[in-house]
PDB file of C-alpha atoms and ligand atoms in Angstrom:
ATOM      1  CA  MET A 787       0.000   0.000   0.000  1.00 85.00           C
ATOM      2  CA  PHE A 788       2.771   2.465   0.952  1.00 86.00           C
ATOM      3  CA  ASP A 789       4.749   1.729  -2.213  1.00 87.00           C
ATOM      4  CA  ARG A 790       1.602   2.541  -4.174  1.00 84.00           C
ATOM      5  CA  ILE A 791       0.808   5.877  -2.507  1.00 83.00           C
ATOM      6  CA  ALA A 792       4.445   7.056  -2.187  1.00 85.00           C
ATOM      7  CA  GLY A 793       4.198   9.405  -5.182  1.00 84.00           C
ATOM      8  CA  VAL A 794       1.268  11.398  -3.740  1.00 82.00           C
ATOM      9  CA  TYR A 795       2.135  11.005  -0.038  1.00 82.00           C
ATOM     10  CA  ASP A 796       3.821  14.393   0.568  1.00 86.00           C
ATOM     11  CA  LEU A 797       1.149  16.285  -1.343  1.00 85.00           C
ATOM     12  CA  MET A 798      -1.654  14.540   0.567  1.00 81.00           C
ATOM     13  CA  ASN A 799       0.023  15.332   3.897  1.00 83.00           C
ATOM     14  CA  SER A 800       0.218  19.004   3.040  1.00 81.00           C
ATOM     15  CA  VAL A 801      -3.381  19.121   1.781  1.00 79.00           C
ATOM     16  CA  MET A 802      -4.862  17.169   4.706  1.00 78.00           C
ATOM     17  CA  THR A 803      -3.018  19.187   7.377  1.00 80.00           C
ATOM     18  CA  ALA A 804      -2.845  22.572   5.583  1.00 79.00           C
ATOM     19  CA  GLY A 805       0.933  22.306   5.823  1.00 84.00           C
ATOM     20  CA  LEU A 806       0.881  22.071   9.625  1.00 88.00           C
ATOM     21  CA  HIS A 807       2.576  18.666   9.689  1.00 90.00           C
ATOM     22  CA  HIS A 808       6.005  20.353   9.399  1.00 91.00           C
ATOM     23  CA  ARG A 809       5.383  22.177  12.675  1.00 94.00           C
ATOM     24  CA  TRP A 810       4.405  18.927  14.440  1.00 96.00           C
ATOM     25  CA  ARG A 811       7.506  17.176  13.131  1.00 96.00           C
ATOM     26  CA  ALA A 812       9.686  20.050  14.374  1.00 97.00           C
ATOM     27  CA  ARG A 813       8.168  19.642  17.847  1.00 97.00           C
ATOM     28  CA  ALA A 814       8.763  15.870  17.768  1.00 98.00           C
ATOM     29  CA  ALA A 815      12.368  16.397  16.627  1.00 98.00           C
ATOM     30  CA  ASP A 816      12.946  18.836  19.526  1.00 98.00           C
ATOM     31  CA  LEU A 817      11.587  16.254  21.971  1.00 98.00           C
ATOM     32  CA  ALA A 818      14.104  13.677  20.699  1.00 98.00           C
ATOM     33  CA  ALA A 819      16.681  15.976  22.368  1.00 96.00           C
ATOM     34  CA  ALA A 820      19.453  14.952  19.975  1.00 94.00           C
ATOM     35  CA  GLY A 821      21.996  17.154  18.251  1.00 95.00           C
ATOM     36  CA  PRO A 822      25.533  17.218  16.879  1.00 97.00           C
ATOM     37  CA  GLY A 823      27.442  14.037  17.683  1.00 95.00           C
ATOM     38  CA  ASP A 824      24.253  11.990  18.255  1.00 98.00           C
ATOM     39  CA  ARG A 825      23.076   9.146  16.036  1.00 98.00           C
ATOM     40  CA  VAL A 826      19.285   9.080  15.700  1.00 98.00           C
ATOM     41  CA  LEU A 827      16.976   6.502  14.124  1.00 98.00           C
ATOM     42  CA  ASP A 828      13.712   7.519  12.461  1.00 98.00           C
ATOM     43  CA  VAL A 829      11.622   4.356  12.177  1.00 98.00           C
ATOM     44  CA  ALA A 830       8.912   3.977   9.474  1.00 98.00           C
ATOM     45  CA  THR A 831      10.456   7.108   8.000  1.00 98.00           C
ATOM     46  CA  GLY A 832       8.383   7.081   4.799  1.00 97.00           C
ATOM     47  CA  THR A 833       9.431   9.976   2.553  1.00 96.00           C
ATOM     48  CA  GLY A 834      11.705  11.153   5.361  1.00 97.00           C
ATOM     49  CA  ASP A 835      10.317  14.500   6.558  1.00 97.00           C
ATOM     50  CA  LEU A 836      10.886  13.755  10.265  1.00 98.00           C
ATOM     51  CA  ALA A 837      14.392  12.432   9.543  1.00 98.00           C
ATOM     52  CA  VAL A 838      15.155  15.678   7.674  1.00 98.00           C
ATOM     53  CA  GLU A 839      13.915  17.667  10.665  1.00 97.00           C
ATOM     54  CA  LEU A 840      16.223  15.662  12.991  1.00 98.00           C
ATOM     55  CA  ALA A 841      19.184  16.171  10.651  1.00 98.00           C
ATOM     56  CA  ARG A 842      18.561  19.940  10.810  1.00 97.00           C
ATOM     57  CA  ARG A 843      19.428  19.744  14.506  1.00 97.00           C
ATOM     58  CA  GLY A 844      22.872  18.414  13.602  1.00 97.00           C
ATOM     59  CA  ALA A 845      22.274  14.743  14.455  1.00 97.00           C
ATOM     60  CA  GLU A 846      23.523  11.929  12.243  1.00 97.00           C
ATOM     61  CA  VAL A 847      20.254  10.365  11.107  1.00 98.00           C
ATOM     62  CA  VAL A 848      19.321   6.913   9.821  1.00 98.00           C
ATOM     63  CA  GLY A 849      15.862   6.722   8.229  1.00 98.00           C
ATOM     64  CA  SER A 850      14.430   3.216   7.943  1.00 98.00           C
ATOM     65  CA  ASP A 851      11.240   1.897   6.373  1.00 98.00           C
ATOM     66  CA  PHE A 852      10.092  -1.336   4.756  1.00 97.00           C
ATOM     67  CA  SER A 853       8.681   0.443   1.686  1.00 96.00           C
ATOM     68  CA  GLU A 854      11.283   0.897  -1.052  1.00 96.00           C
ATOM     69  CA  GLY A 855       8.850   3.210  -2.882  1.00 95.00           C
ATOM     70  CA  MET A 856       8.822   5.597   0.093  1.00 96.00           C
ATOM     71  CA  LEU A 857      12.584   5.340   0.618  1.00 98.00           C
ATOM     72  CA  GLU A 858      13.248   6.165  -3.019  1.00 97.00           C
ATOM     73  CA  LEU A 859      11.538   9.553  -2.536  1.00 96.00           C
ATOM     74  CA  ALA A 860      13.376  10.119   0.759  1.00 97.00           C
ATOM     75  CA  ARG A 861      16.705   9.475  -0.980  1.00 97.00           C
ATOM     76  CA  ARG A 862      15.892  12.059  -3.628  1.00 96.00           C
ATOM     77  CA  LYS A 863      14.797  14.565  -0.963  1.00 95.00           C
ATOM     78  CA  ALA A 864      17.897  14.271   1.232  1.00 97.00           C
ATOM     79  CA  PRO A 865      20.764  12.287  -0.334  1.00 96.00           C
ATOM     80  CA  ALA A 866      23.057  13.012   2.638  1.00 94.00           C
ATOM     81  CA  ILE A 867      20.895  11.043   5.107  1.00 97.00           C
ATOM     82  CA  ARG A 868      21.350   7.257   5.397  1.00 98.00           C
ATOM     83  CA  TRP A 869      18.149   5.535   4.233  1.00 98.00           C
ATOM     84  CA  GLU A 870      17.805   1.823   4.940  1.00 98.00           C
ATOM     85  CA  GLN A 871      15.139  -0.735   4.229  1.00 98.00           C
ATOM     86  CA  ALA A 872      14.153  -2.395   7.529  1.00 98.00           C
ATOM     87  CA  ASN A 873      11.176  -3.825   9.370  1.00 98.00           C
ATOM     88  CA  ALA A 874      10.352  -1.747  12.460  1.00 98.00           C
ATOM     89  CA  LEU A 875       9.290  -4.945  14.234  1.00 98.00           C
ATOM     90  CA  ALA A 876      12.737  -6.533  13.826  1.00 98.00           C
ATOM     91  CA  LEU A 877      15.231  -3.686  13.600  1.00 98.00           C
ATOM     92  CA  PRO A 878      18.634  -4.754  12.249  1.00 98.00           C
ATOM     93  CA  TYR A 879      20.593  -2.679  14.803  1.00 98.00           C
ATOM     94  CA  PRO A 880      22.372  -3.697  18.007  1.00 98.00           C
ATOM     95  CA  ASP A 881      21.069  -2.745  21.455  1.00 98.00           C
ATOM     96  CA  GLY A 882      21.758   0.860  22.462  1.00 98.00           C
ATOM     97  CA  ASP A 883      23.030   1.838  19.004  1.00 98.00           C
ATOM     98  CA  PHE A 884      21.244   5.225  18.871  1.00 98.00           C
ATOM     99  CA  ALA A 885      20.942   8.325  21.061  1.00 98.00           C
ATOM    100  CA  ALA A 886      17.221   8.504  20.234  1.00 98.00           C
ATOM    101  CA  ALA A 887      14.547   6.857  18.073  1.00 98.00           C
ATOM    102  CA  THR A 888      11.493   8.538  16.582  1.00 98.00           C
ATOM    103  CA  VAL A 889       8.437   7.462  14.646  1.00 98.00           C
ATOM    104  CA  GLY A 890       6.068   9.863  12.870  1.00 98.00           C
ATOM    105  CA  PHE A 891       2.599   8.707  11.835  1.00 96.00           C
ATOM    106  CA  GLY A 892       4.023   5.195  11.590  1.00 96.00           C
ATOM    107  CA  ALA A 893       3.279   3.467  14.924  1.00 97.00           C
ATOM    108  CA  ARG A 894      -0.420   3.365  13.967  1.00 94.00           C
ATOM    109  CA  ASN A 895       0.555   1.133  11.059  1.00 94.00           C
ATOM    110  CA  PHE A 896       2.632  -1.360  13.020  1.00 96.00           C
ATOM    111  CA  SER A 897       0.976  -4.771  12.871  1.00 95.00           C
ATOM    112  CA  ASP A 898       2.313  -5.325  16.420  1.00 97.00           C
ATOM    113  CA  LEU A 899       2.533  -1.995  18.295  1.00 98.00           C
ATOM    114  CA  ASP A 900       4.093  -3.462  21.454  1.00 98.00           C
ATOM    115  CA  ARG A 901       6.840  -5.130  19.506  1.00 98.00           C
ATOM    116  CA  GLY A 902       7.543  -1.946  17.516  1.00 98.00           C
ATOM    117  CA  LEU A 903       7.818   0.100  20.725  1.00 98.00           C
ATOM    118  CA  ALA A 904      10.041  -2.535  22.356  1.00 98.00           C
ATOM    119  CA  GLU A 905      12.325  -2.510  19.326  1.00 98.00           C
ATOM    120  CA  MET A 906      12.656   1.285  19.454  1.00 98.00           C
ATOM    121  CA  ARG A 907      13.463   1.077  23.173  1.00 98.00           C
ATOM    122  CA  ARG A 908      16.017  -1.691  22.571  1.00 98.00           C
ATOM    123  CA  VAL A 909      18.078   0.233  19.995  1.00 98.00           C
ATOM    124  CA  VAL A 910      18.254   3.405  22.121  1.00 98.00           C
ATOM    125  CA  ARG A 911      21.116   3.809  24.602  1.00 98.00           C
ATOM    126  CA  PRO A 912      20.295   4.200  28.315  1.00 98.00           C
ATOM    127  CA  GLY A 913      18.829   7.640  28.980  1.00 98.00           C
ATOM    128  CA  GLY A 914      18.017   8.247  25.280  1.00 98.00           C
ATOM    129  CA  ARG A 915      14.586   9.293  24.094  1.00 98.00           C
ATOM    130  CA  VAL A 916      11.909   7.408  22.163  1.00 98.00           C
ATOM    131  CA  VAL A 917       9.409   9.775  20.516  1.00 98.00           C
ATOM    132  CA  VAL A 918       6.063   8.824  18.953  1.00 98.00           C
ATOM    133  CA  LEU A 919       4.207  11.419  16.845  1.00 98.00           C
ATOM    134  CA  GLU A 920       0.667  10.314  15.983  1.00 96.00           C
ATOM    135  CA  ILE A 921      -2.820  11.424  15.070  1.00 91.00           C
ATOM    136  CA  THR A 922      -5.216  10.936  17.966  1.00 91.00           C
ATOM    137  CA  GLN A 923      -8.959  11.324  18.410  1.00 84.00           C
ATOM    138  CA  PRO A 924      -9.840  14.577  20.216  1.00 82.00           C
ATOM    139  CA  GLN A 925     -12.185  13.968  23.136  1.00 77.00           C
ATOM    140  CA  ARG A 926     -14.041  17.302  23.397  1.00 78.00           C
ATOM    141  CA  PRO A 927     -16.076  19.494  21.006  1.00 79.00           C
ATOM    142  CA  PRO A 928     -15.623  21.469  18.839  1.00 79.00           C
ATOM    143  CA  LEU A 929     -12.511  19.576  17.692  1.00 78.00           C
ATOM    144  CA  SER A 930     -14.111  16.153  18.170  1.00 80.00           C
ATOM    145  CA  THR A 931     -16.965  17.260  15.862  1.00 84.00           C
ATOM    146  CA  PHE A 932     -14.579  18.677  13.269  1.00 79.00           C
ATOM    147  CA  PHE A 933     -12.500  15.505  13.514  1.00 77.00           C
ATOM    148  CA  SER A 934     -15.393  13.149  12.859  1.00 79.00           C
ATOM    149  CA  VAL A 935     -16.664  15.237   9.913  1.00 82.00           C
ATOM    150  CA  TRP A 936     -13.175  15.510   8.413  1.00 78.00           C
ATOM    151  CA  PHE A 937     -12.147  11.916   9.051  1.00 74.00           C
ATOM    152  CA  ASP A 938     -15.467  10.119   8.578  1.00 77.00           C
ATOM    153  CA  ARG A 939     -16.802  12.127   5.643  1.00 78.00           C
ATOM    154  CA  ILE A 940     -14.076  14.055   3.804  1.00 78.00           C
ATOM    155  CA  VAL A 941     -10.986  11.817   4.005  1.00 74.00           C
ATOM    156  CA  PRO A 942     -12.926   8.673   2.931  1.00 73.00           C
ATOM    157  CA  LEU A 943     -13.897  10.564  -0.258  1.00 77.00           C
ATOM    158  CA  LEU A 944     -10.199  10.483  -1.077  1.00 72.00           C
ATOM    159  CA  GLY A 945     -10.592   6.714  -0.770  1.00 68.00           C
ATOM    160  CA  ARG A 946     -12.201   6.879  -4.185  1.00 70.00           C
ATOM    161  CA  PHE A 947      -8.725   7.565  -5.510  1.00 69.00           C
ATOM    162  CA  ASP A 948      -6.955   5.060  -3.281  1.00 68.00           C
ATOM    163  CA  GLU A 949      -8.224   2.723  -0.563  1.00 71.00           C
ATOM    164  CA  ALA A 950      -5.306   3.846   1.629  1.00 72.00           C
ATOM    165  CA  TYR A 951      -7.395   6.901   2.499  1.00 70.00           C
ATOM    166  CA  THR A 952     -10.246   4.722   3.723  1.00 73.00           C
ATOM    167  CA  TYR A 953      -7.711   2.811   5.787  1.00 74.00           C
ATOM    168  CA  LEU A 954      -6.370   6.049   7.347  1.00 76.00           C
ATOM    169  CA  PRO A 955      -9.403   7.004   9.502  1.00 76.00           C
ATOM    170  CA  ASN A 956      -9.885   3.383  10.542  1.00 80.00           C
ATOM    171  CA  SER A 957      -6.280   3.064  11.664  1.00 83.00           C
ATOM    172  CA  VAL A 958      -6.622   6.231  13.793  1.00 83.00           C
ATOM    173  CA  LYS A 959      -9.762   4.858  15.477  1.00 83.00           C
ATOM    174  CA  ARG A 960      -8.049   1.561  16.270  1.00 87.00           C
ATOM    175  CA  PHE A 961      -4.960   3.241  17.724  1.00 93.00           C
ATOM    176  CA  PRO A 962      -4.817   3.652  21.539  1.00 95.00           C
ATOM    177  CA  GLY A 963      -5.652   7.093  22.973  1.00 94.00           C
ATOM    178  CA  PRO A 964      -2.911   9.194  24.644  1.00 96.00           C
ATOM    179  CA  ARG A 965      -3.161   7.634  28.132  1.00 96.00           C
ATOM    180  CA  ASP A 966      -3.275   4.083  26.791  1.00 97.00           C
ATOM    181  CA  LEU A 967      -0.360   4.701  24.458  1.00 98.00           C
ATOM    182  CA  ALA A 968       1.689   6.059  27.368  1.00 98.00           C
ATOM    183  CA  GLY A 969       0.884   2.826  29.240  1.00 98.00           C
ATOM    184  CA  ARG A 970       1.982   0.725  26.268  1.00 98.00           C
ATOM    185  CA  MET A 971       5.264   2.686  26.086  1.00 98.00           C
ATOM    186  CA  ALA A 972       5.842   2.059  29.780  1.00 98.00           C
ATOM    187  CA  SER A 973       5.089  -1.647  29.260  1.00 98.00           C
ATOM    188  CA  ALA A 974       7.667  -1.633  26.459  1.00 98.00           C
ATOM    189  CA  GLY A 975      10.232  -0.696  29.113  1.00 98.00           C
ATOM    190  CA  LEU A 976      10.353   3.096  28.742  1.00 98.00           C
ATOM    191  CA  THR A 977      10.494   5.313  31.804  1.00 98.00           C
ATOM    192  CA  ASP A 978       9.401   8.895  32.433  1.00 98.00           C
ATOM    193  CA  VAL A 979       6.733   8.646  29.703  1.00 98.00           C
ATOM    194  CA  ARG A 980       4.889  11.907  28.958  1.00 98.00           C
ATOM    195  CA  TRP A 981       2.935  13.386  26.105  1.00 98.00           C
ATOM    196  CA  ILE A 982       1.789  16.678  24.692  1.00 96.00           C
ATOM    197  CA  LEU A 983      -1.334  17.289  22.670  1.00 95.00           C
ATOM    198  CA  THR A 984      -1.286  19.900  19.937  1.00 92.00           C
ATOM    199  CA  ALA A 985      -3.433  21.069  17.003  1.00 88.00           C
ATOM    200  CA  GLY A 986      -6.417  21.260  19.336  1.00 83.00           C
ATOM    201  CA  GLY A 987      -5.924  17.684  20.556  1.00 87.00           C
ATOM    202  CA  ILE A 988      -5.679  16.009  17.145  1.00 88.00           C
ATOM    203  CA  ILE A 989      -1.931  15.370  17.379  1.00 93.00           C
ATOM    204  CA  ALA A 990      -0.202  13.583  20.263  1.00 96.00           C
ATOM    205  CA  ILE A 991       3.561  13.543  20.752  1.00 98.00           C
ATOM    206  CA  HIS A 992       4.670  10.969  23.335  1.00 98.00           C
ATOM    207  CA  HIS A 993       8.189  10.644  24.652  1.00 98.00           C
ATOM    208  CA  GLY A 994       9.907   8.322  27.089  1.00 98.00           C
ATOM    209  CA  ARG A 995      13.423   7.349  28.123  1.00 98.00           C
ATOM    210  CA  ALA A 996      15.282   4.077  27.733  1.00 98.00           C
ATOM    211  CA  PRO A 997      16.230   3.013  31.284  1.00 96.00           C
TER     212      PRO A 997
HETATM  213  C1  SAM B 989       1.869   7.098   7.222  1.00 81.90           C
HETATM  214  S1  SAM B 989       3.502   6.723   6.743  1.00 81.90           S
HETATM  215  C2  SAM B 989       4.488   7.806   7.746  1.00 81.90           C
HETATM  216  C3  SAM B 989       5.771   8.204   7.082  1.00 81.90           C
HETATM  217  C4  SAM B 989       6.633   9.233   7.802  1.00 81.90           C
HETATM  218  N1  SAM B 989       7.180   8.728   9.043  1.00 81.90           N
HETATM  219  C5  SAM B 989       5.938  10.539   8.040  1.00 81.90           C
HETATM  220  O1  SAM B 989       6.087  11.088   9.133  1.00 81.90           O
HETATM  221  O2  SAM B 989       5.261  11.031   7.145  1.00 81.90           O
HETATM  222  C6  SAM B 989       3.753   5.172   7.526  1.00 81.90           C
HETATM  223  C7  SAM B 989       5.062   4.508   7.119  1.00 81.90           C
HETATM  224  O3  SAM B 989       5.251   3.403   7.977  1.00 81.90           O
HETATM  225  C8  SAM B 989       5.919   2.411   7.230  1.00 81.90           C
HETATM  226  N2  SAM B 989       5.759   1.153   7.973  1.00 81.90           N
HETATM  227  C9  SAM B 989       4.610   0.616   8.482  1.00 81.90           C
HETATM  228  N3  SAM B 989       4.881  -0.520   9.147  1.00 81.90           N
HETATM  229  C10 SAM B 989       6.226  -0.697   9.065  1.00 81.90           C
HETATM  230  C11 SAM B 989       7.108  -1.685   9.554  1.00 81.90           C
HETATM  231  N4  SAM B 989       6.669  -2.743  10.238  1.00 81.90           N
HETATM  232  N5  SAM B 989       8.424  -1.555   9.282  1.00 81.90           N
HETATM  233  C12 SAM B 989       8.890  -0.508   8.573  1.00 81.90           C
HETATM  234  N6  SAM B 989       8.103   0.473   8.074  1.00 81.90           N
HETATM  235  C13 SAM B 989       6.792   0.375   8.324  1.00 81.90           C
HETATM  236  C14 SAM B 989       5.233   2.461   5.879  1.00 81.90           C
HETATM  237  O4  SAM B 989       5.994   1.863   4.872  1.00 81.90           O
HETATM  238  C15 SAM B 989       5.092   3.976   5.708  1.00 81.90           C
HETATM  239  O5  SAM B 989       6.182   4.525   4.993  1.00 81.90           O
END
């Protein structure tokens, strides 16, 4: 599915978020607390926008994804970053190899969320951050009303062009809410787990530390 939509992915992100996704990625990259001299892994990197944001902070970044179609676009966007094909559920890196690990709009797609979180925790060195940027369902009106109109009525219309955009709202509904996700991160072995909500409660950025 991701190979198929790779060509329109960046455009759709900008249209669906009115360009705001860059701001959310910048916030997530700040929360990774990594800079010059640090090696950072961006898991399920897709076309690489979060990896690019991390590289702007001076970190040495590895972007990994299992979709070659997505990675091909990432390579064209930022040839200086290392892009590697890898499964987030079985990362090909040793324990503690990175100063931080991030995932942007990818955890929702993991077929086994707990395993994906445990893998991110495993490859981060003690004290390093794991950051999860995701769409979440706002709990209170008016955003909850806007969210259900946008996600249940407008985005599925895009599904006429590609079923991936019918899958998108469903995957958000299935994904744990902010408190539950924090619990899952703690169960994956992360400590000091916190989160911020932004964009009126539509975007959650969770972060925790490898013990
Ligand atoms: C919605 S895109 C997000 C891309 C990018 N991180 C961003 O912020 O826009 C989800 C990405 O997760 C990748 N993905 C999903 N499950 C994966 C897994 N198990 N291993 C590696 N990549 C995975 C897909 O290939 C896709 O590129």
